[in-house]
Short mmCIF file of C-alpha atoms in Angstrom, two decimals:
data_model
loop_
_atom_site.label_atom_id
_atom_site.label_comp_id
_atom_site.label_asym_id
_atom_site.label_seq_id
_atom_site.Cartn_x
_atom_site.Cartn_y
_atom_site.Cartn_z
CA MET A 639 74.78 159.62 211.18
CA PHE A 640 76.38 162.51 209.31
CA GLU A 641 79.21 164.36 210.99
CA ALA A 642 80.89 167.55 209.70
CA ASN A 643 84.26 165.84 209.41
CA GLU A 644 87.02 165.66 206.84
CA ASP A 645 84.90 163.48 204.55
CA TYR A 646 82.27 166.22 204.25
CA LEU A 647 84.90 168.93 203.81
CA LYS A 648 86.37 167.06 200.80
CA LEU A 649 83.09 167.49 198.89
CA PRO A 650 82.99 170.36 196.37
CA GLY A 651 82.42 173.76 197.94
CA SER A 652 78.90 173.92 196.58
CA TYR A 653 76.46 171.85 194.62
CA LEU A 654 77.32 171.73 190.89
CA PHE A 655 74.21 173.49 189.68
CA SER A 656 74.49 176.15 192.34
CA THR A 657 77.97 176.93 191.03
CA VAL A 658 76.62 177.17 187.48
CA ALA A 659 73.90 179.58 188.64
CA LYS A 660 76.31 181.75 190.59
CA LYS A 661 78.71 182.06 187.63
CA ALA A 662 75.79 182.95 185.33
CA ALA A 663 74.51 185.55 187.77
CA ALA A 664 77.95 187.14 188.06
CA TYR A 665 78.29 187.35 184.30
CA GLN A 666 74.81 188.88 183.91
CA LYS A 667 75.60 191.50 186.55
CA ALA A 668 78.79 192.43 184.74
CA HIS A 669 77.03 192.40 181.35
CA PRO A 670 73.42 193.56 181.96
CA GLU A 671 72.78 193.96 178.25
CA ALA A 672 73.53 190.31 177.50
CA LYS A 673 70.58 188.04 176.57
CA ILE A 674 71.67 184.79 178.16
CA ILE A 675 70.13 181.55 176.95
CA ARG A 676 70.07 179.00 179.78
CA MET A 677 70.62 175.40 178.78
CA GLY A 678 72.39 174.30 181.94
CA ILE A 679 69.99 173.48 184.77
CA GLY A 680 67.35 171.00 183.70
CA ASP A 681 64.28 173.09 184.65
CA VAL A 682 61.22 172.90 182.45
CA THR A 683 59.83 176.05 180.80
CA GLN A 684 56.37 175.02 179.57
CA PRO A 685 53.44 175.65 181.94
CA LEU A 686 51.68 172.85 183.82
CA PRO A 687 49.24 170.81 181.69
CA PRO A 688 45.64 172.11 181.80
CA ALA A 689 44.41 168.85 183.30
CA VAL A 690 46.80 169.35 186.19
CA ILE A 691 45.74 172.97 186.70
CA LYS A 692 42.05 171.89 186.82
CA ALA A 693 42.85 169.17 189.36
CA LEU A 694 44.74 171.69 191.53
CA HIS A 695 41.75 174.07 191.55
CA ARG A 696 39.34 171.26 192.47
CA ALA A 697 41.61 170.15 195.29
CA VAL A 698 42.02 173.72 196.61
CA ASP A 699 38.23 174.09 196.64
CA GLU A 700 37.98 170.93 198.69
CA MET A 701 40.42 172.40 201.20
CA ALA A 702 38.12 175.40 201.61
CA ASP A 703 35.25 173.19 202.74
CA ALA A 704 35.17 171.90 206.34
CA GLU A 705 33.70 168.58 205.19
CA THR A 706 36.34 167.89 202.54
CA PHE A 707 39.32 169.57 204.15
CA ARG A 708 42.52 167.47 204.29
CA GLY A 709 45.22 167.70 206.96
CA TYR A 710 48.36 165.62 207.08
CA ALA A 711 48.64 163.30 204.09
CA PRO A 712 49.26 159.58 204.64
CA ASP A 713 53.06 159.42 204.87
CA LEU A 714 53.16 156.60 202.31
CA GLY A 715 50.81 158.45 199.89
CA TYR A 716 47.10 158.61 199.09
CA ASP A 717 45.63 155.40 197.69
CA PHE A 718 44.22 157.17 194.63
CA LEU A 719 47.65 158.19 193.37
CA ARG A 720 49.39 154.93 194.26
CA LYS A 721 46.72 153.03 192.35
CA ALA A 722 46.95 155.28 189.32
CA MET A 723 50.75 154.87 189.16
CA ALA A 724 50.62 151.10 189.70
CA GLU A 725 48.04 150.65 186.91
CA ASN A 726 49.54 152.99 184.36
CA ASP A 727 53.31 152.92 184.97
CA TYR A 728 53.64 149.29 185.89
CA ARG A 729 50.76 146.83 185.35
CA ALA A 730 50.05 148.38 181.90
CA ARG A 731 53.64 147.42 180.96
CA GLY A 732 53.34 143.93 182.43
CA CYS A 733 55.21 144.79 185.64
CA ASP A 734 54.12 143.02 188.83
CA ILE A 735 53.91 146.01 191.19
CA ALA A 736 51.22 146.37 193.87
CA ASP A 737 49.68 149.67 194.87
CA ASP A 738 51.21 149.55 198.36
CA GLU A 739 54.73 149.01 196.98
CA ILE A 740 54.71 152.62 195.82
CA PHE A 741 55.77 155.34 198.29
CA ILE A 742 54.76 158.93 197.33
CA SER A 743 57.25 161.71 198.04
CA ASP A 744 58.01 165.33 197.19
CA GLY A 745 60.39 164.47 194.40
CA ALA A 746 62.97 162.06 192.98
CA LYS A 747 65.90 164.25 194.11
CA SER A 748 64.83 163.88 197.75
CA ASP A 749 64.40 160.13 197.42
CA SER A 750 67.72 159.81 195.58
CA GLY A 751 69.40 161.54 198.48
CA ASN A 752 67.55 159.73 201.23
CA ILE A 753 67.34 156.15 199.97
CA GLN A 754 70.90 155.44 201.17
CA GLU A 755 69.65 155.61 204.77
CA ILE A 756 68.24 152.09 204.62
CA PHE A 757 71.69 150.62 203.82
CA GLN A 758 74.55 149.81 206.21
CA ARG A 759 77.10 152.56 206.77
CA ASP A 760 80.01 150.31 205.72
CA ASN A 761 78.26 149.19 202.51
CA VAL A 762 80.08 149.74 199.21
CA LEU A 763 78.18 151.48 196.41
CA ALA A 764 78.76 151.65 192.67
CA VAL A 765 77.90 154.61 190.49
CA CYS A 766 78.27 155.47 186.88
CA ASP A 767 80.97 158.04 186.02
CA PRO A 768 79.85 160.69 185.04
CA VAL A 769 76.97 160.63 187.54
CA TYR A 770 74.18 162.76 188.97
CA PRO A 771 76.06 164.34 191.94
CA VAL A 772 73.37 163.60 194.54
CA TYR A 773 74.17 159.87 194.52
CA VAL A 774 77.76 160.30 195.68
CA ASP A 775 77.36 163.41 197.78
CA SER A 776 74.51 162.00 199.92
CA ASN A 777 76.52 158.85 200.64
CA VAL A 778 79.62 160.84 201.59
CA MET A 779 77.53 163.00 203.90
CA ALA A 780 76.29 159.80 205.54
CA GLY A 781 79.90 158.71 206.15
CA ARG A 782 79.91 155.88 203.62
CA THR A 783 83.33 156.83 202.28
CA GLY A 784 86.30 154.63 203.22
CA THR A 785 89.50 156.47 202.36
CA TYR A 786 89.98 159.41 199.98
CA ASP A 787 92.46 159.58 197.12
CA GLU A 788 93.58 163.14 196.55
CA LYS A 789 94.89 162.37 193.03
CA THR A 790 91.73 160.77 191.73
CA THR A 791 89.30 162.63 194.06
CA ARG A 792 87.61 159.29 194.70
CA TRP A 793 86.45 157.39 197.80
CA SER A 794 87.43 153.77 198.37
CA ASN A 795 83.84 152.72 199.35
CA VAL A 796 82.52 154.13 196.05
CA ILE A 797 83.10 152.15 192.90
CA TYR A 798 83.16 154.44 189.89
CA MET A 799 82.09 152.69 186.66
CA PRO A 800 83.44 154.78 183.68
CA CYS A 801 80.86 155.54 180.98
CA THR A 802 82.83 156.72 177.98
CA GLU A 803 82.70 156.87 174.23
CA GLU A 804 84.55 153.51 174.16
CA ASN A 805 81.77 151.64 175.96
CA GLY A 806 78.88 153.64 174.53
CA PHE A 807 78.41 155.41 177.87
CA ALA A 808 77.01 152.15 179.33
CA PRO A 809 78.79 150.95 182.47
CA ASP A 810 80.62 147.62 182.68
CA PHE A 811 80.12 145.24 185.61
CA PRO A 812 82.56 146.14 188.37
CA GLU A 813 85.22 143.65 189.40
CA LYS A 814 84.61 144.36 193.08
CA THR A 815 81.04 143.47 194.08
CA PRO A 816 79.13 146.45 195.48
CA ASP A 817 76.29 146.25 198.04
CA PHE A 818 74.12 148.63 196.05
CA ILE A 819 74.32 150.14 192.57
CA TYR A 820 72.91 153.40 191.21
CA LEU A 821 71.72 153.27 187.60
CA CYS A 822 69.95 156.08 185.73
CA SER A 823 68.39 155.39 182.33
CA PRO A 824 67.85 157.45 180.29
CA ASN A 825 70.97 158.87 181.83
CA ASN A 826 71.68 162.22 183.38
CA PRO A 827 74.06 163.66 182.17
CA THR A 828 75.00 161.65 179.07
CA GLY A 829 71.50 161.34 177.63
CA THR A 830 72.10 157.73 176.63
CA ALA A 831 69.85 154.80 177.64
CA LEU A 832 70.27 151.13 178.47
CA THR A 833 68.61 148.60 176.17
CA LYS A 834 66.39 145.86 177.56
CA ASP A 835 69.20 143.30 177.18
CA GLN A 836 71.70 145.58 178.91
CA LEU A 837 69.37 146.29 181.83
CA GLN A 838 68.45 142.61 182.11
CA GLY A 839 72.18 141.91 182.40
CA TRP A 840 72.42 144.23 185.37
CA VAL A 841 69.40 142.58 187.05
CA ASP A 842 71.01 139.18 186.57
CA TYR A 843 74.30 140.53 187.87
CA ALA A 844 72.66 141.97 190.99
CA ASN A 845 70.75 138.77 191.76
CA ARG A 846 73.91 136.63 191.33
CA ASN A 847 75.93 138.83 193.68
CA GLY A 848 73.35 139.82 196.27
CA ALA A 849 73.44 143.50 195.29
CA VAL A 850 70.58 145.98 195.16
CA ILE A 851 70.03 148.30 192.15
CA ILE A 852 68.65 151.76 192.78
CA PHE A 853 67.16 152.63 189.39
CA ASP A 854 66.49 156.27 188.65
CA ALA A 855 63.71 156.42 186.05
CA ALA A 856 63.18 160.22 186.18
CA TYR A 857 63.32 160.54 182.37
CA GLU A 858 61.36 157.48 181.29
CA ALA A 859 58.68 159.65 179.59
CA TYR A 860 61.27 160.65 176.96
CA ILE A 861 61.93 157.13 175.78
CA HIS A 862 61.08 156.58 172.09
CA ASP A 863 62.90 153.37 171.21
CA ASP A 864 61.03 150.09 171.76
CA ASN A 865 64.16 148.33 172.95
CA VAL A 866 64.67 150.74 175.88
CA PRO A 867 62.65 149.80 179.02
CA HIS A 868 60.64 152.42 180.89
CA SER A 869 61.00 150.55 184.18
CA ILE A 870 63.55 148.10 185.59
CA PHE A 871 60.58 145.95 186.61
CA GLU A 872 60.14 145.04 182.98
CA CYS A 873 63.19 142.79 183.58
CA ARG A 874 62.92 139.24 184.90
CA GLY A 875 63.95 138.94 188.52
CA ALA A 876 63.91 142.67 189.26
CA ARG A 877 61.57 142.25 192.27
CA THR A 878 64.32 140.58 194.23
CA CYS A 879 67.06 143.13 193.51
CA ALA A 880 65.69 146.54 192.49
CA ILE A 881 64.31 149.81 193.88
CA GLU A 882 62.95 152.35 191.36
CA ILE A 883 62.65 156.11 191.76
CA ARG A 884 60.08 158.03 189.76
CA SER A 885 59.58 161.73 189.11
CA PHE A 886 56.80 164.04 187.90
CA SER A 887 59.22 166.96 187.38
CA LYS A 888 60.41 166.51 183.82
CA ASN A 889 57.49 164.52 182.32
CA ALA A 890 54.63 166.71 183.68
CA GLY A 891 56.42 169.97 184.54
CA PHE A 892 56.26 169.52 188.35
CA THR A 893 59.71 171.07 189.05
CA GLY A 894 57.95 173.83 191.05
CA LEU A 895 55.15 171.64 192.34
CA ARG A 896 57.28 168.73 193.68
CA LEU A 897 56.07 165.14 193.42
CA GLY A 898 57.81 161.78 193.05
CA ALA A 899 57.74 158.18 194.20
CA THR A 900 59.91 155.23 195.18
CA VAL A 901 58.94 151.66 194.40
CA ILE A 902 60.16 148.91 196.69
CA PRO A 903 58.88 145.35 196.12
CA LYS A 904 58.11 143.37 199.28
CA ASP A 905 60.29 140.55 197.90
CA LEU A 906 63.45 142.68 198.26
CA VAL A 907 65.55 141.96 201.38
CA ASP A 908 68.99 143.05 202.66
CA HIS A 909 71.88 140.80 203.73
CA ASN A 910 70.10 140.19 207.07
CA LYS A 911 66.91 139.13 205.27
CA THR A 912 65.15 142.27 206.47
CA PRO A 913 62.58 143.51 203.92
CA LEU A 914 63.73 146.84 202.52
CA TRP A 915 60.05 147.78 202.16
CA ASN A 916 59.80 147.74 205.96
CA LEU A 917 62.92 149.85 206.37
CA TRP A 918 61.84 152.50 203.90
CA ALA A 919 58.33 152.59 205.34
CA ARG A 920 59.77 153.21 208.82
CA ARG A 921 62.12 155.90 207.49
CA HIS A 922 59.33 157.51 205.44
CA GLY A 923 56.91 157.55 208.31
CA THR A 924 59.46 158.86 210.78
CA LYS A 925 61.01 161.69 208.74
CA TYR A 926 58.23 162.66 206.36
CA ASN A 927 54.67 164.03 206.65
CA GLY A 928 53.55 163.27 203.12
CA ALA A 929 53.24 165.17 199.87
CA PRO A 930 50.34 167.75 199.92
CA TYR A 931 46.87 166.52 199.03
CA ILE A 932 46.44 169.10 196.28
CA VAL A 933 49.75 168.03 194.68
CA GLN A 934 48.86 164.34 194.79
CA ARG A 935 45.53 165.13 193.14
CA ALA A 936 47.48 166.99 190.50
CA GLY A 937 49.63 163.89 190.03
CA GLU A 938 46.55 161.75 189.64
CA ALA A 939 45.36 164.02 186.83
CA CYS A 940 48.47 163.09 184.82
CA TYR A 941 46.95 159.60 184.36
CA THR A 942 43.62 160.79 182.89
CA GLU A 943 43.27 160.54 179.12
CA GLU A 944 43.36 164.33 178.91
CA GLY A 945 46.45 164.48 181.12
CA LYS A 946 48.29 161.75 179.21
CA GLN A 947 47.78 163.51 175.90
CA GLU A 948 48.88 166.88 177.26
CA ILE A 949 52.02 165.31 178.72
CA ARG A 950 52.81 163.61 175.43
CA ASP A 951 52.52 166.96 173.72
CA MET A 952 54.78 168.62 176.26
CA VAL A 953 57.43 165.91 176.05
CA GLY A 954 57.19 165.99 172.24
CA ARG A 955 58.03 169.70 172.19
CA TYR A 956 61.09 169.18 174.33
CA MET A 957 62.20 166.23 172.28
CA HIS A 958 61.79 168.29 169.09
CA ASN A 959 64.32 170.71 170.67
CA ALA A 960 66.60 167.85 171.62
CA SER A 961 66.66 166.42 168.16
CA PHE A 962 67.32 169.84 166.65
CA ILE A 963 70.15 170.61 169.08
CA ARG A 964 71.83 167.25 168.47
CA ARG A 965 71.60 167.52 164.68
CA SER A 966 72.92 171.09 164.76
CA LEU A 967 75.91 170.17 166.88
CA LEU A 968 76.72 167.22 164.65
CA ASP A 969 76.53 169.52 161.61
CA MET A 970 79.02 171.84 163.26
CA GLY A 971 81.44 168.99 163.71
CA PHE A 972 80.93 168.29 167.38
CA ALA A 973 80.78 164.73 168.74
CA ALA A 974 77.32 164.73 170.31
CA TYR A 975 75.30 162.05 172.09
CA GLY A 976 71.89 161.76 173.71
CA GLY A 977 68.90 163.72 172.48
CA VAL A 978 67.07 160.57 171.26
CA ASN A 979 65.53 159.03 174.38
CA SER A 980 66.49 161.91 176.60
CA PRO A 981 66.21 165.74 176.86
CA TYR A 982 69.98 165.96 177.41
CA ILE A 983 72.68 166.33 174.84
CA TRP A 984 76.21 165.33 175.76
CA LEU A 985 78.89 166.94 173.55
CA LYS A 986 82.63 166.65 173.46
CA THR A 987 84.45 169.93 174.01
CA PRO A 988 86.54 171.13 171.03
CA ASP A 989 90.36 171.31 170.98
CA SER A 990 90.69 169.27 174.18
CA MET A 991 89.31 172.19 176.21
CA THR A 992 88.41 171.40 179.82
CA SER A 993 84.73 171.44 180.66
CA TRP A 994 84.97 174.69 182.62
CA GLU A 995 87.07 176.33 179.96
CA PHE A 996 84.35 175.58 177.42
CA PHE A 997 81.70 176.84 179.93
CA ASP A 998 83.52 180.18 180.17
CA LYS A 999 83.99 180.47 176.39
CA LEU A 1000 80.36 179.57 175.64
CA LEU A 1001 79.09 182.10 178.16
CA ALA A 1002 81.43 184.92 177.07
CA GLN A 1003 81.23 184.44 173.30
CA ALA A 1004 77.70 183.04 172.76
CA ASN A 1005 75.92 184.03 175.99
CA VAL A 1006 74.77 180.41 176.33
CA ILE A 1007 74.93 178.44 179.59
CA GLY A 1008 75.45 174.69 179.82
CA THR A 1009 76.83 172.34 182.45
CA PRO A 1010 80.51 171.29 182.58
CA GLY A 1011 80.86 167.54 182.34
CA SER A 1012 83.64 167.37 184.96
CA GLY A 1013 81.04 168.40 187.54
CA PHE A 1014 79.49 164.98 187.12
CA GLY A 1015 82.72 163.04 187.70
CA PRO A 1016 86.23 162.51 186.35
CA SER A 1017 85.00 160.73 183.21
CA GLY A 1018 82.91 163.77 182.38
CA GLU A 1019 86.01 165.92 181.76
CA HIS A 1020 86.17 167.28 178.18
CA PHE A 1021 82.40 166.84 177.83
CA PHE A 1022 79.52 169.27 178.28
CA ARG A 1023 75.80 168.90 178.87
CA LEU A 1024 73.04 170.93 177.21
CA THR A 1025 69.35 170.63 177.97
CA ALA A 1026 66.36 170.81 175.64
CA PHE A 1027 63.95 172.32 178.14
CA GLY A 1028 63.98 175.80 176.73
CA SER A 1029 61.67 177.23 174.06
CA GLU A 1030 62.11 176.27 170.39
CA GLU A 1031 63.00 179.89 169.65
CA ASN A 1032 65.79 179.88 172.19
CA SER A 1033 67.06 176.50 171.08
CA VAL A 1034 67.38 177.77 167.53
CA GLU A 1035 69.04 181.02 168.65
CA ALA A 1036 71.52 179.15 170.87
CA MET A 1037 72.62 176.92 168.00
CA GLU A 1038 73.09 179.95 165.72
CA ARG A 1039 75.26 181.63 168.35
CA ILE A 1040 77.38 178.51 168.83
CA ARG A 1041 77.73 178.06 165.09
CA LYS A 1042 79.14 181.61 164.83
CA MET A 1043 81.43 180.92 167.75
CA VAL A 1044 83.06 177.85 166.21
#
């Protein structure tokens, strides 16, 4: 159970993206005439797909009728959505996932922060560095910390796996065996992705060592390369070592609607041979009342032929921005990564500037907001993340401003 002790107090004063938003708001207040282009927080800007809007209206109409009104949703999710996900996201790709191995939630962020509850408090976890902050922060809040090193700002119960230019931003197997491992591919923040062979290597590693992989697949819709898997369950043996977290936020524009899912095979057990499916089902049923009916119907619409095409079009527009941003930065002389299978571009700051120094310069001289790489971990220092979720017009304008700045 979380206690407001020294471990918690050693966390950053506020969540990374809250800090970015506060700094941007302060600058805008001081410079009301500035037209700021926001490429920091990964929020979508295109409206919901028409198929989703239609489904929402139909579901709302049902709620207005006494005979079709819906109250509490099943805490594990409605069968219609679990079936649609199992058929389209898994069985269509040759993955052996049953409908009832999918747990519907209100978003991948919530599941990423809550999944650690089914593990022992003294378990050791491994994370990529740089890393999505929720993975580490939620475990620290739960007391899974060990000792703290003031110099490295690291916890002894957290294994940090450096992802750098030298290893292609793909983590190496840790020498100390963790109990569970967070992997995100395509990665937030680096924008890089693991190949099928690389991910298969991690599955083999986890099975050999009795570890569990928590695989964040929030950006799978942006994958274009055939050798990059959309799901960890495309790998042999993943059913006995992997949990997968899915999101509707970035692929279908649900950031304001909230919908996600966690997949736990019934074959997966902990060190005591307890099925993790059972533990998550108990946690889910105890602490959660289910995603709203109208939102789950909206999620189901994403798997209609109309919905699939509209989502492909939406993703295509964002990826057009990503490709343009990456090419532009490379033309300016930056070292830039990502933007191929991901809506994130990871660039190296010029002249050995720190991430926050570059943030301040970019905001003051170009009125463009990004996210400092150091906020994602020590290995993120001297790097910077930009997102492709803005409009094409703003993406072009931002690159012109940066070009003038450098």
